[in-house]
Structure formats: C-alpha cells, structure tokens
C-alpha positions as CSV (number, residue, x, y, z in Angstrom):
1,C,37.9,-20.5,3.4
2,I,36.1,-23.0,5.8
3,L,36.9,-20.8,8.8
4,V,35.4,-17.7,7.0
5,M,32.3,-19.7,6.1
6,S,32.0,-20.9,9.7
7,F,32.1,-17.3,11.0
8,S,29.5,-16.3,8.4
9,I,27.1,-19.0,9.3
10,S,27.7,-18.4,13.0
11,G,27.0,-14.7,12.6
12,I,23.8,-15.3,10.6
13,A,22.5,-17.8,13.2
14,S,23.4,-15.4,16.0
15,K,21.5,-12.5,14.3
16,S,18.5,-14.8,13.7
17,M,18.5,-15.8,17.4
18,E,18.7,-12.2,18.5
19,E,15.8,-11.2,16.3
20,E,13.7,-14.1,17.5
21,M,14.5,-13.2,21.2
22,V,13.4,-9.6,20.7
23,K,10.3,-10.7,18.7
24,M,9.2,-13.0,21.5
25,A,9.7,-10.3,24.1
26,A,7.8,-7.7,21.9
27,D,4.9,-10.2,21.6
28,K,4.9,-10.5,25.4
29,A,4.9,-6.8,25.8
30,R,2.0,-6.4,23.3
31,A,0.0,-9.1,25.2
32,I,0.6,-7.3,28.5
33,A,-0.6,-4.0,26.9
34,V,-3.8,-5.7,25.6
35,L,-4.5,-7.4,28.9
36,V,-4.1,-4.2,30.9
37,A,-6.2,-2.2,28.4
38,N,-9.0,-4.7,29.1
39,Q,-8.7,-4.3,32.9
40,V,-8.8,-0.5,33.1
41,D,-12.2,1.3,33.0
42,G,-12.1,3.3,29.8
43,D,-15.2,5.2,30.7
44,E,-13.5,6.6,33.8
45,I,-10.2,7.2,32.1
46,A,-11.9,9.2,29.3
47,K,-13.2,11.7,31.9
48,L,-9.8,12.8,33.2
49,R,-8.3,16.1,32.2
50,P,-5.1,18.0,33.0
51,G,-5.2,18.9,36.7
52,D,-7.3,15.9,37.8
53,E,-4.3,14.1,39.4
54,K,-5.9,14.5,42.9
55,L,-9.3,12.9,41.9
56,F,-10.1,9.5,43.2
57,V,-10.6,8.1,39.7
58,Y,-7.0,9.1,38.8
59,T,-5.4,7.8,42.0
60,E,-7.4,4.5,41.6
61,A,-6.3,4.1,38.0
62,K,-2.7,5.0,38.9
63,E,-2.7,2.4,41.7
64,L,-4.1,-0.3,39.3
65,L,-1.4,0.5,36.7
66,S,1.3,0.5,39.3
67,K,0.1,-2.9,40.6
68,L,-0.1,-4.4,37.1
69,K,3.3,-3.0,36.3
70,K,4.9,-4.8,39.2
71,E,3.2,-8.1,38.4
72,S,4.3,-8.1,34.8
73,N,8.0,-7.3,34.6
74,V,7.2,-3.8,33.2
75,L,9.2,-0.7,34.0
76,Y,6.7,1.8,32.8
77,M,2.9,1.7,32.2
78,Y,0.8,4.7,31.2
79,T,-2.3,5.8,29.3
80,L,-2.1,8.1,26.4
81,Y,-4.6,10.3,24.7
82,T,-4.6,12.4,21.5
83,D,-6.2,15.5,20.0
84,K,-5.2,14.0,16.6
85,S,-2.2,16.4,16.3
86,A,-0.2,15.4,19.3
87,V,-0.1,12.6,21.9
88,Y,-0.3,13.3,25.7
89,Y,0.2,11.3,28.9
90,G,-2.9,10.4,30.8
91,V,-2.5,8.3,33.9
92,D,1.1,7.3,34.6
93,G,1.6,4.2,36.7
94,D,5.0,5.5,38.0
95,R,4.8,6.3,41.7
96,S,7.9,8.3,41.8
97,V,8.2,12.1,41.7
98,D,9.2,11.8,38.1
99,Y,5.8,10.7,36.9
100,C,4.3,12.4,33.9
101,P,1.1,14.5,34.7
102,I,-2.0,14.4,32.6
103,G,-1.4,16.5,29.5
104,E,2.3,16.3,29.3
105,V,3.3,15.9,25.7
106,F,4.4,12.3,24.8
107,P,7.6,12.1,22.7
108,E,6.1,9.8,20.0
109,S,4.1,11.5,17.2
110,Y,0.4,11.0,16.5
111,A,1.3,9.7,13.1
112,F,3.4,6.9,14.7
113,L,0.4,5.9,17.0
114,H,-2.3,6.5,14.4
115,S,-3.1,2.8,14.0
116,V,-3.7,2.4,17.7
117,F,-5.9,5.5,18.1
118,E,-7.8,5.2,14.9
119,K,-7.8,1.6,13.9
120,G,-7.6,-0.2,17.2
121,H,-4.4,-2.0,16.4
122,S,-2.0,-3.0,19.2
123,I,1.6,-2.5,18.2
124,A,5.0,-3.6,19.7
125,I,8.3,-2.1,18.7
126,E,10.5,-5.1,17.8
127,E,13.7,-3.6,19.0
128,I,15.4,-2.9,22.3
129,T,15.8,0.8,23.1
130,Y,18.2,2.1,25.7
131,E,16.8,5.1,27.7
132,D,17.9,6.4,31.1
133,D,20.1,3.4,31.8
134,E,17.3,0.9,31.0
135,Y,16.7,-1.5,28.2
136,L,13.1,-1.4,27.0
137,I,10.7,-3.0,24.5
138,T,7.7,-0.8,24.1
139,S,4.1,-1.7,23.1
140,Y,0.8,0.1,22.8
141,A,-2.8,-1.1,22.8
142,P,-6.1,0.8,22.4
143,M,-8.4,1.2,25.4
144,Y,-12.2,1.3,24.9
145,D,-15.1,2.7,26.7
146,S,-18.3,0.7,27.3
147,Q,-19.7,1.8,23.9
148,G,-16.7,0.3,22.1
149,N,-15.1,3.7,21.3
150,I,-11.3,4.0,21.5
151,V,-10.8,6.5,24.3
152,C,-7.0,6.3,24.8
153,A,-4.1,3.9,24.5
154,I,-2.1,2.0,27.1
155,G,1.7,2.2,26.8
156,V,3.9,-0.5,28.2
157,D,7.7,-0.3,28.5
158,Y,8.8,-3.9,29.1
159,D,12.1,-4.5,31.0
160,A,14.5,-6.0,28.4
161,E,17.6,-5.9,30.5
162,L,17.9,-9.7,30.7
163,I,17.2,-10.1,27.0
164,Q,19.9,-7.6,26.2
165,A,22.3,-9.5,28.5
166,D,21.5,-12.8,26.7
167,I,22.0,-11.0,23.3
168,D,25.4,-9.7,24.5
169,A,26.4,-13.1,25.7
170,L,25.4,-14.7,22.4
171,Q,27.4,-12.1,20.5
172,L,30.5,-12.8,22.6
173,S,30.1,-16.5,22.1
174,T,30.2,-16.1,18.3
175,L,33.5,-14.2,18.3
C-alpha cells in the first residue's frame, strides 16, 4: 500500500513539474513574440502582398526575423495576416528553400487566432508539439501599425527539444 502511494505521489509530482516546465517555456515564447512584434515595422509589413518577396521591404523584414530567430532559440518566426476567413503567411524568417511565400495558407484557423487578430491578445500554446522531427512550443502576438491598428500577427515556434529531453528524463526517473 505504501509503495503504491509512493508511485502515485511521485507520478503527480512529476506531472506537475512537466506542466510547469512547459508553462515557463510557453511564457518565454510569448514574450519573444511580443518583443519581436514591437521591433518590426507594422506599417511596412502591412503593405506587402503575394508576389512581393523580391521587394526591399520584404527582404529587410525577412533578414530581421531571421536575425531575431537566431538570437532567441526559436526555430521558426513568421508574420501572419488574415482576411477574416483564413490565415496566411506574410514574411517568413526561414532562409531555406522551404520558406512559406506571402499568401500561402497557414494551417491554423482564423477562429483559433481570432483573439490575436481582433482583440490584440498574445497567446502561447502550453503544450509541446512534434512536427518534422522537432519539438516546438508556439506563440502568437499582434503586430500594430503606427496608428495602433492590428495589421498582422507574429508567430514564434520556440525550440522545445531540451525541455522535452528534461521531461523524458523526469518520466524515466519516476519509474
């Protein structure tokens, strides 16, 4: 009976620690998204349209996102815009050939990101997702123009590989 109780308490403590580790990383991802949104010129980003990938404004924004991505332990950083029925990629900070061009449909729904686009809320998904062999924690923050209007959102996919490794080690230690 004591052994069973010990395993139960250990399992509860382990789950609580896992949740707190993910929450802390999600808070960090959200803070990064908000900071980046405040560093990018929303007036310039709002002007971009599909096919504008060769314009100086686009390449300048892409370089800035790429630089900020490297400095903040982020795997992916991108802007998003909406027509209130779907969400689309804007500027993708990915410098590889796999980047998403302006206007490519984003996989999350408008309803999911409504609070970012319409209410100015920043959100962080408090769970680790596994996509394309990478562990991610995703966050979104609104980006404003100089008039205070929300013109797009910034998306940040935080690298959660080390957090997942810590969680895996914690789970093994409680067995």
